[in-house]
Short mmCIF file of C-alpha atoms and ligand atoms in Angstrom, two decimals:
data_model
loop_
_atom_site.label_atom_id
_atom_site.label_comp_id
_atom_site.label_asym_id
_atom_site.label_seq_id
_atom_site.Cartn_x
_atom_site.Cartn_y
_atom_site.Cartn_z
CA UNK G 60 186.21 401.20 192.20
CA UNK G 61 188.80 398.63 193.14
CA UNK G 62 189.05 395.32 191.33
CA UNK G 63 186.61 392.70 192.55
CA UNK G 64 189.48 390.22 192.70
CA UNK G 65 191.46 392.04 195.42
CA UNK G 66 191.97 389.80 198.47
CA UNK G 67 189.98 392.02 200.76
CA UNK G 68 187.11 392.13 198.31
CA UNK G 69 185.30 395.29 197.30
CA UNK G 70 184.06 398.17 199.39
CA UNK G 71 180.33 397.89 199.46
CA UNK G 72 177.63 399.88 201.17
CA UNK G 73 176.01 397.77 203.89
CA UNK G 74 174.20 399.91 206.49
CA UNK G 75 172.03 402.83 205.54
CA UNK G 76 172.10 406.10 207.46
CA UNK G 77 168.83 405.58 209.41
CA UNK G 78 170.06 402.24 210.76
CA UNK G 79 173.40 403.70 211.83
CA UNK G 80 171.81 406.77 213.37
CA UNK G 81 169.32 404.60 215.25
CA UNK G 82 172.15 402.39 216.52
CA UNK G 83 174.26 405.22 217.90
CA UNK G 84 171.20 407.02 219.23
CA UNK G 85 170.30 403.90 221.20
CA UNK G 86 173.83 403.74 222.63
CA UNK G 87 173.86 407.41 223.60
CA UNK G 88 170.34 407.49 224.99
CA UNK G 89 170.89 404.27 226.93
CA UNK G 90 173.92 405.84 228.59
CA UNK G 91 171.95 409.01 229.28
CA UNK G 92 169.06 407.03 230.83
CA UNK G 93 171.50 405.13 233.00
CA UNK G 94 173.43 408.17 234.16
CA UNK G 95 170.32 410.24 234.88
CA UNK G 96 168.68 407.42 236.88
CA UNK G 97 171.86 406.92 238.92
CA UNK G 98 172.32 410.58 239.68
CA UNK G 99 168.62 411.27 240.28
CA UNK G 100 168.17 413.66 237.35
CA UNK G 101 164.72 412.28 236.73
CA UNK G 102 163.67 414.98 234.29
CA UNK G 103 166.51 413.98 232.02
CA UNK G 104 165.73 410.37 232.67
CA UNK G 105 162.18 410.72 231.42
CA UNK G 106 163.17 412.85 228.42
CA UNK G 107 165.94 410.52 227.30
CA UNK G 108 163.61 407.59 228.01
CA UNK G 109 160.94 408.97 225.68
CA UNK G 110 163.54 409.58 223.00
CA UNK G 111 164.82 406.04 223.38
CA UNK G 112 161.29 404.69 223.25
CA UNK G 113 160.84 406.44 219.91
CA UNK G 114 164.15 405.28 218.48
CA UNK G 115 163.54 401.67 219.51
CA UNK G 116 160.14 401.60 217.83
CA UNK G 117 161.65 403.30 214.80
CA UNK G 118 164.27 400.58 214.52
CA UNK G 119 161.63 397.90 214.85
CA UNK G 120 159.49 399.49 212.13
CA UNK G 121 162.58 399.94 209.95
CA UNK G 122 163.15 396.22 210.34
CA UNK G 123 159.95 395.70 208.36
CA UNK G 124 159.97 398.51 205.83
CA UNK G 125 163.56 399.80 205.72
CA UNK G 126 166.57 398.95 203.60
CA UNK G 127 167.32 395.34 202.79
CA UNK G 128 170.18 394.82 205.28
CA UNK G 129 168.07 396.32 208.09
CA UNK G 130 165.06 394.08 207.58
CA UNK G 131 164.52 391.30 210.09
CA UNK G 132 163.42 389.03 207.25
CA UNK G 133 166.93 389.23 205.83
CA UNK G 134 168.93 388.38 208.90
CA UNK G 135 166.79 386.59 211.46
CA UNK G 136 167.44 382.88 211.04
CA UNK G 137 166.02 379.76 212.56
CA UNK G 138 167.79 377.68 215.25
CA UNK G 139 169.20 375.24 212.70
CA UNK G 140 170.84 377.89 210.54
CA UNK G 141 172.13 379.62 213.65
CA UNK G 142 173.66 376.41 215.01
CA UNK G 143 175.27 375.77 211.63
CA UNK G 144 176.74 379.27 211.68
CA UNK G 145 178.07 378.81 215.21
CA UNK G 146 179.82 375.56 214.23
CA UNK G 147 181.45 377.32 211.28
CA UNK G 148 182.45 380.18 213.54
CA UNK G 149 184.09 377.82 216.04
CA UNK G 150 185.99 376.05 213.27
CA UNK G 151 187.28 379.46 212.20
CA UNK G 152 185.78 379.28 208.72
CA UNK G 153 185.10 382.52 206.90
CA UNK G 154 181.95 383.50 205.11
CA UNK G 155 181.79 382.30 201.52
CA UNK G 156 180.82 384.35 198.53
CA UNK G 157 177.21 383.32 199.00
CA UNK G 158 176.96 384.70 202.53
CA UNK G 159 174.57 387.64 202.82
CA UNK G 160 176.03 391.05 203.52
CA UNK G 161 174.19 392.12 206.63
CA UNK G 162 174.08 390.73 210.16
CA UNK G 163 175.12 387.18 210.84
CA UNK G 164 172.67 384.86 212.65
CA UNK G 165 174.27 385.51 216.05
CA UNK G 166 174.11 389.25 215.57
CA UNK G 167 170.46 388.75 214.70
CA UNK G 168 169.82 387.03 218.02
CA UNK G 169 171.55 389.82 219.87
CA UNK G 170 169.46 392.43 218.04
CA UNK G 171 166.18 390.65 218.75
CA UNK G 172 167.02 390.21 222.43
CA UNK G 173 168.15 393.80 222.88
CA UNK G 174 165.19 395.33 221.08
CA UNK G 175 162.81 393.16 223.10
CA UNK G 176 164.36 394.13 226.42
CA UNK G 177 164.46 397.78 225.39
CA UNK G 178 160.75 397.68 224.57
CA UNK G 179 160.11 396.10 227.98
CA UNK G 180 162.38 398.60 229.75
CA UNK G 181 160.72 401.64 228.25
CA UNK G 182 157.22 400.20 228.73
CA UNK G 183 157.84 399.41 232.40
CA UNK G 184 159.19 402.91 232.85
CA UNK G 185 156.03 404.45 231.43
CA UNK G 186 154.01 402.91 234.27
CA UNK G 187 156.61 403.11 237.05
CA UNK G 188 155.77 405.02 240.22
CA UNK G 189 158.71 406.76 241.81
CA UNK G 190 158.86 407.44 245.54
CA UNK G 191 162.09 409.41 245.61
CA UNK G 192 161.11 412.63 243.93
CA UNK G 193 157.88 411.98 242.14
CA UNK G 194 159.10 411.52 238.62
CA UNK G 195 156.54 408.84 237.90
CA UNK G 196 156.02 407.61 234.35
CA UNK G 197 153.36 409.34 232.24
CA UNK G 198 151.04 406.33 232.22
CA UNK G 199 151.28 405.65 235.96
CA UNK G 200 148.00 407.49 236.40
CA UNK G 201 146.23 404.44 234.98
CA UNK G 202 147.61 402.01 237.58
CA UNK G 203 147.45 401.84 241.37
CA UNK G 204 150.31 402.85 243.63
CA UNK G 205 151.12 399.21 244.30
CA UNK G 206 151.07 398.22 240.62
CA UNK G 207 153.21 401.25 239.79
CA UNK G 208 155.76 400.10 242.36
CA UNK G 209 155.76 396.64 240.82
CA UNK G 210 156.49 398.26 237.45
CA UNK G 211 159.33 400.24 239.05
CA UNK G 212 160.85 397.02 240.36
CA UNK G 213 160.46 395.27 237.01
CA UNK G 214 162.09 398.34 235.45
CA UNK G 215 165.07 397.99 237.80
CA UNK G 216 165.32 394.22 237.31
CA UNK G 217 165.07 394.36 233.54
CA UNK G 218 167.82 396.96 233.51
CA UNK G 219 170.23 394.36 234.90
CA UNK G 220 169.28 391.98 232.10
CA UNK G 221 169.98 394.76 229.63
CA UNK G 222 173.41 395.31 231.15
CA UNK G 223 174.16 391.60 230.68
CA UNK G 224 173.12 391.79 227.02
CA UNK G 225 175.21 394.90 226.45
CA UNK G 226 178.22 393.09 227.94
CA UNK G 227 177.62 390.10 225.66
CA UNK G 228 177.25 392.38 222.64
CA UNK G 229 180.56 394.12 223.40
CA UNK G 230 182.38 390.83 223.97
CA UNK G 231 181.11 389.47 220.66
CA UNK G 232 182.39 392.56 218.87
CA UNK G 233 185.76 392.18 220.57
CA UNK G 234 185.87 388.50 219.59
CA UNK G 235 185.25 389.33 215.93
CA UNK G 236 187.92 392.03 216.08
CA UNK G 237 190.60 389.96 217.82
CA UNK G 238 190.00 386.44 216.54
CA UNK G 239 188.47 387.01 213.14
CA UNK G 240 190.06 390.39 212.42
CA UNK G 241 186.70 391.80 211.39
CA UNK G 242 186.11 395.43 212.28
CA UNK G 243 182.40 395.73 212.92
CA UNK G 244 182.43 399.09 214.68
CA UNK G 245 183.79 401.24 211.80
CA UNK G 246 181.23 399.57 209.52
CA UNK G 247 178.45 400.72 211.84
CA UNK G 248 179.93 404.23 211.65
CA UNK G 249 180.52 404.76 207.92
CA UNK G 250 178.24 401.99 206.72
CA UNK G 251 180.70 400.21 204.41
CA UNK G 252 182.44 396.86 204.46
CA UNK G 253 184.99 395.00 202.41
CA UNK G 254 183.09 392.12 201.01
CA UNK G 255 183.72 389.11 198.86
CA UNK G 256 180.03 388.59 198.45
CA UNK G 257 178.98 387.89 194.89
CA UNK G 258 175.36 388.74 195.59
CA UNK G 259 173.86 391.77 193.87
CA UNK G 260 173.96 395.07 195.80
CA UNK G 261 171.20 395.27 198.40
CA UNK G 262 168.21 397.57 198.12
CA UNK G 263 168.38 400.86 200.03
CA UNK G 264 165.24 402.68 201.08
CA UNK G 265 164.99 406.39 200.24
CA UNK G 266 165.80 408.78 203.11
CA UNK G 267 162.40 410.47 203.11
CA UNK G 268 160.81 407.14 203.98
CA UNK G 269 162.86 407.06 207.19
CA UNK G 270 162.04 410.71 207.89
CA UNK G 271 158.30 410.13 207.51
CA UNK G 272 158.41 407.03 209.68
CA UNK G 273 160.41 408.78 212.40
CA UNK G 274 158.05 411.78 212.36
CA UNK G 275 155.05 409.49 212.72
CA UNK G 276 156.56 407.52 215.58
CA UNK G 277 157.70 410.57 217.51
CA UNK G 278 154.25 412.12 217.11
CA UNK G 279 152.78 408.94 218.65
CA UNK G 280 155.27 409.06 221.53
CA UNK G 281 154.41 412.71 222.22
CA UNK G 282 150.73 411.80 222.18
CA UNK G 283 151.15 408.94 224.65
CA UNK G 284 153.29 411.06 226.96
CA UNK G 285 150.58 413.71 227.09
CA UNK G 286 147.74 411.27 227.52
CA UNK G 287 145.90 412.37 230.62
CA UNK N 163 141.66 421.39 264.16
CA UNK N 164 138.70 419.05 263.84
CA UNK N 165 139.74 415.44 263.46
CA UNK N 166 138.24 413.69 260.49
CA UNK N 167 139.05 410.01 260.28
CA UNK N 168 140.81 409.65 256.92
CA UNK N 169 138.73 407.71 254.42
CA UNK N 170 141.39 405.16 253.69
CA UNK N 171 142.04 404.31 257.32
CA UNK N 172 139.01 402.08 257.40
CA UNK N 173 140.74 399.11 255.78
CA UNK N 174 141.61 396.34 258.27
CA UNK N 175 145.27 396.37 257.30
CA UNK N 176 145.55 400.01 258.23
CA UNK N 177 143.62 399.58 261.45
CA UNK N 178 146.12 396.88 262.31
CA UNK N 179 148.99 399.17 261.44
CA UNK N 180 147.63 401.97 263.56
CA UNK N 181 147.05 399.75 266.57
CA UNK N 182 150.57 398.44 266.24
CA UNK N 183 151.77 402.01 266.22
CA UNK N 184 149.72 402.90 269.30
CA UNK N 185 151.07 399.83 271.07
CA UNK N 186 154.54 401.06 270.25
CA UNK N 187 154.05 404.58 271.52
CA UNK N 188 152.58 403.14 274.73
CA UNK N 189 155.52 400.92 275.63
CA UNK N 190 158.81 402.80 275.40
CA UNK N 191 161.03 400.02 274.06
CA UNK N 192 160.06 396.94 272.20
CA UNK N 193 161.20 393.34 271.99
CA UNK N 194 162.04 391.61 268.72
CA UNK N 195 158.55 390.22 268.17
CA UNK N 196 156.96 393.62 268.20
CA UNK N 197 159.95 395.11 266.40
CA UNK N 198 158.68 393.33 263.35
CA UNK N 199 155.28 394.88 263.90
CA UNK N 200 156.76 398.33 264.28
CA UNK N 201 158.60 398.07 261.02
CA UNK N 202 155.59 396.59 259.30
CA UNK N 203 153.36 399.36 260.59
CA UNK N 204 155.90 401.94 259.48
CA UNK N 205 156.01 400.54 255.99
CA UNK N 206 152.21 400.50 255.86
CA UNK N 207 152.26 404.17 256.82
CA UNK N 208 154.72 404.93 254.09
CA UNK N 209 152.57 403.07 251.59
CA UNK N 210 149.66 405.21 252.66
CA UNK N 211 151.84 408.30 252.23
CA UNK N 212 152.81 407.08 248.76
CA UNK N 213 149.23 406.26 247.77
CA UNK N 214 147.98 409.63 248.95
CA UNK N 215 150.71 411.52 247.12
CA UNK N 216 150.03 409.54 243.97
CA UNK N 217 146.31 410.13 244.23
CA UNK N 218 146.95 413.86 244.48
CA UNK N 219 149.39 413.85 241.60
CA UNK N 220 147.01 411.87 239.41
CA UNK N 221 144.48 414.68 239.86
CA UNK N 222 146.74 417.66 239.23
CA UNK N 223 148.24 416.27 236.03
CA UNK N 224 144.74 416.26 234.55
CA UNK N 225 143.37 419.38 232.91
CA UNK N 226 140.29 419.27 235.19
CA UNK N 227 141.29 417.98 238.62
CA UNK N 228 138.72 417.02 241.20
CA UNK N 229 139.62 419.70 243.72
CA UNK N 230 137.83 417.97 246.57
CA UNK N 231 140.10 414.97 246.20
CA UNK N 232 143.11 417.26 245.86
CA UNK N 233 142.39 419.13 249.05
CA UNK N 234 141.51 415.94 251.00
CA UNK N 235 144.77 414.36 249.88
CA UNK N 236 146.78 417.46 250.74
CA UNK N 237 145.34 417.49 254.26
CA UNK N 238 146.00 413.81 254.69
CA UNK N 239 149.59 414.31 253.56
CA UNK N 240 149.96 417.00 256.16
CA UNK N 241 148.60 414.71 258.89
CA UNK N 242 150.86 411.86 257.87
CA UNK N 243 153.89 414.14 257.72
CA UNK N 244 153.13 415.34 261.24
CA UNK N 245 153.07 411.73 262.47
CA UNK N 246 156.13 410.60 260.55
CA UNK N 247 158.71 411.02 263.36
CA UNK N 248 156.62 408.78 265.64
CA UNK N 249 157.04 405.88 263.18
CA UNK N 250 160.69 405.66 264.17
CA UNK N 251 160.95 404.59 267.83
CA UNK N 252 164.51 404.06 269.04
CA UNK N 253 165.92 400.65 268.14
CA UNK N 254 163.74 400.07 265.07
CA UNK N 255 166.38 400.71 262.43
CA UNK N 256 168.95 398.61 260.62
CA UNK N 257 171.23 396.51 262.78
CA UNK N 258 168.50 395.21 265.06
CA UNK N 259 167.85 392.00 263.19
CA UNK N 260 164.82 393.17 261.30
CA UNK N 261 164.37 393.79 257.60
CA UNK N 262 164.20 397.54 257.17
CA UNK N 263 165.81 400.26 255.14
CA UNK N 264 165.77 402.75 258.00
CA UNK N 265 169.41 403.67 258.44
CA UNK N 266 171.00 403.90 261.89
CA UNK N 267 171.88 407.50 260.99
CA UNK N 268 168.28 408.44 261.82
CA UNK N 269 169.03 407.93 265.51
CA UNK N 270 172.65 409.08 265.33
CA UNK N 271 171.62 412.44 263.92
CA UNK N 272 168.06 412.90 265.18
CA UNK N 273 168.05 416.63 264.57
CA UNK N 274 168.81 416.27 260.89
CA UNK N 275 166.10 413.61 260.62
CA UNK N 276 163.61 415.84 262.42
CA UNK N 277 164.50 418.65 260.03
CA UNK N 278 163.88 416.37 257.04
CA UNK N 279 160.52 415.33 258.49
CA UNK N 280 159.63 418.92 259.19
CA UNK N 281 160.55 419.91 255.65
CA UNK N 282 157.99 417.39 254.43
CA UNK N 283 155.40 418.81 256.80
CA UNK N 284 156.04 422.36 255.55
CA UNK N 285 155.78 421.28 251.91
CA UNK N 286 152.53 419.43 252.64
CA UNK N 287 151.18 422.54 254.36
CA UNK N 288 152.12 424.69 251.35
CA UNK N 289 150.36 422.14 249.19
CA UNK N 290 147.19 422.35 251.28
CA UNK N 291 147.21 426.10 251.00
CA UNK N 292 147.82 426.02 247.28
CA UNK N 293 144.97 423.54 246.88
CA UNK N 294 142.55 426.25 247.97
CA UNK N 295 143.54 428.42 244.99
CA UNK N 296 142.54 425.74 242.45
CA UNK N 297 145.58 426.69 240.41
CA UNK N 298 147.13 423.68 238.68
CA UNK N 299 150.45 425.30 237.83
CA UNK N 300 151.13 426.30 241.43
CA UNK N 301 150.08 422.85 242.57
CA UNK N 302 152.49 421.17 240.17
CA UNK N 303 155.34 423.33 241.45
CA UNK N 304 154.43 422.70 245.09
CA UNK N 305 154.12 419.03 244.35
CA UNK N 306 157.59 418.92 242.90
CA UNK N 307 158.87 420.57 246.08
CA UNK N 308 157.08 417.88 248.10
CA UNK N 309 158.78 415.23 245.97
CA UNK N 310 162.15 416.77 246.75
CA UNK N 311 161.34 416.53 250.45
CA UNK N 312 160.65 412.78 250.05
CA UNK N 313 163.69 412.24 247.87
CA UNK N 314 166.21 414.13 249.95
CA UNK N 315 165.18 412.31 253.14
CA UNK N 316 165.35 408.96 251.34
CA UNK N 317 168.77 409.65 249.91
CA UNK N 318 170.15 410.28 253.40
CA UNK N 319 168.13 408.12 255.73
CA UNK N 320 166.79 405.28 253.64
CA UNK N 321 169.23 402.59 252.59
CA UNK N 322 169.40 402.06 248.84
CA UNK N 323 168.25 398.84 247.30
CA UNK N 324 170.88 396.82 245.55
CA UNK N 325 169.22 396.72 242.15
CA UNK N 326 172.51 395.89 240.46
C1 LIG E 434 165.88 401.82 228.06
C2 LIG E 434 165.81 402.96 228.66
C3 LIG E 434 165.84 403.08 230.15
C4 LIG E 434 166.82 402.69 231.03
C5 LIG E 434 168.15 402.03 230.71
C6 LIG E 434 166.35 403.02 232.35
C7 LIG E 434 167.05 402.77 233.51
C8 LIG E 434 166.60 403.06 234.78
C9 LIG E 434 167.29 402.76 236.00
C10 LIG E 434 168.65 402.06 236.10
C11 LIG E 434 166.52 403.20 237.03
C12 LIG E 434 166.87 403.11 238.52
C13 LIG E 434 166.14 401.93 239.11
C14 LIG E 434 166.25 401.93 240.60
O1 LIG E 434 167.34 402.21 241.10
O2 LIG E 434 165.23 401.64 241.24
C15 LIG E 434 165.35 403.81 236.49
C16 LIG E 434 164.32 404.38 237.22
C17 LIG E 434 163.16 404.92 236.66
N1 LIG E 434 162.85 405.02 235.30
FE1 LIG E 434 163.97 404.33 233.79
N2 LIG E 434 165.12 403.61 232.24
C18 LIG E 434 164.78 403.68 230.91
C19 LIG E 434 163.63 404.19 230.35
C20 LIG E 434 162.60 404.79 231.07
C21 LIG E 434 161.38 405.32 230.49
C22 LIG E 434 160.99 405.30 229.02
C23 LIG E 434 160.63 405.79 231.53
C24 LIG E 434 159.26 406.42 231.40
C25 LIG E 434 159.09 407.65 231.35
C26 LIG E 434 161.37 405.57 232.75
C27 LIG E 434 160.94 405.90 234.02
C28 LIG E 434 161.60 405.62 235.18
C29 LIG E 434 161.09 405.92 236.50
C30 LIG E 434 159.74 406.58 236.83
C31 LIG E 434 162.07 405.48 237.43
C32 LIG E 434 162.01 405.59 238.95
C33 LIG E 434 161.56 404.31 239.56
C34 LIG E 434 161.86 404.32 241.05
O3 LIG E 434 162.25 405.35 241.58
O4 LIG E 434 161.73 403.28 241.65
N3 LIG E 434 162.56 404.96 232.43
N4 LIG E 434 165.40 403.70 235.10
#
C-alpha cells in the first residue's frame, strides 16, 4: 500500500461489484431498449425492458441492503446540505478529509431522479398497448385499449425526460473531469478511487447477498411477465 | 354471408362515425367541414380495429381463451379490414388542412395501399379460420402475422409521431 501522505491520497475501494455491474447493465440495456424501439424490434424491446426492470429494482433494493457506499442513507442529502455542496463546488473547493467516500449530494439527486424515471418508464411499458405490430406490454390485458394507448404515450413522453437526465448526467461527469480533474468513469469500472478521506473503510456486503437478491427479483419479474 | 350487426357498433359514437362514413361514400368529394368528420370517423374506425384486435389478443394469451369471443373478434376484424379502403376518400390525407396522419402517399400509390389493406384482410381471414381449430399456438402465430400487417402499413402510410 502507498503512504497515506501521498498528495493523491490512497487507493481505496469505493464501489462494490454489484453496484458497478448494475450501473453498466442499466447503460447497456437502456441503449438496447432505445435501439430496439426505434428499429421496431419489439421482441428485443420487451426482453431488454424486462431485464432493465429487474436491474432497476435490484439497484433500488441494494440501496437499502447493499454495501455502505451504495446505500441511499449514506449519500442522499437534504436540500440544505446539497446547496452547501453546490456553493463549495462553484467556489472550486475540494472535498476535505471528512467528506464521505461515495456519491456527492448532486450525484445522489441524479441517481434518485434516474431511478424514479426508469421505474416509471418500465412500469408504463408493462401496460402499453402497441398498434404497430402488437408487441403490447404483458400487463396490458388488465387495461382497456384506450388506457393502454395512454400508457404508450406516457411511455414515449417519459422517455424524452430520461434522455434529458442522461444528458445532464453525462455533462456533470464531463464537468468533473475537465474542471475538477476527477475521473469518475474509471472508478465506476474498477471500483477504486484515490482518496484523502480519513474515515474508516466502508462496509462491503458479501457477494452472495447480491446474488440472492438478484435471483429473487428476477423470479418476481418472470412471474409478473407471465401473469395471465 | 349473413350480416350480424357487430356488438360494439351500438354505441352512439360509433353510430355517428358510421353515418359520417355513409355520408362520405354518398357524396364523392367533401368540403372542409365534413373533411373533419371523415377523418374523425376514420380514426374511430381504427380505434374499433385496435380494440377488437386487443380483445382477441387478450383472450389468446390466456391458457383458457373464450373461443366465442375469439371467433367473434376475428370475424369483426375481417369485416373492418374489408371496409378499410373506404375510410380513405380522395382528399382526406395530410396537406388538406386537417389533423391526420394519413400520408399523401396513400393516394399517390393507391395500388400499394390497396395491397397493404388486402394483406390485412387475408391475415384476418386466416385468423378466423384458425379460430375454428381452438389451437392457441396457431392463433398466436397468426396474430403476430396480423400485427405485421398493421405495422408494415403504418410504417409506410401513417406519418410518425414526433415523440422526440
Ligand atoms: C427504461 C427502459 C425502456 C426504454 C428506454 C423504452 C423506450 C421506448 C421507446 C423510445 C419507445 C417508442 C415510443 C414511440 O415511438 O411511441 C417504446 C415503445 C414501447 N415500449 Fe418501451 N422502453 C423501455 C422499457 C419498456 C418495458 C419494460 C416495456 C414492457 C414490456 C416496454 C414496452 C413498450 C411498448 C409496448 C412500446 C410500444 C408502444 C407503441 O407502439 O406506442 N418498454 N419504448
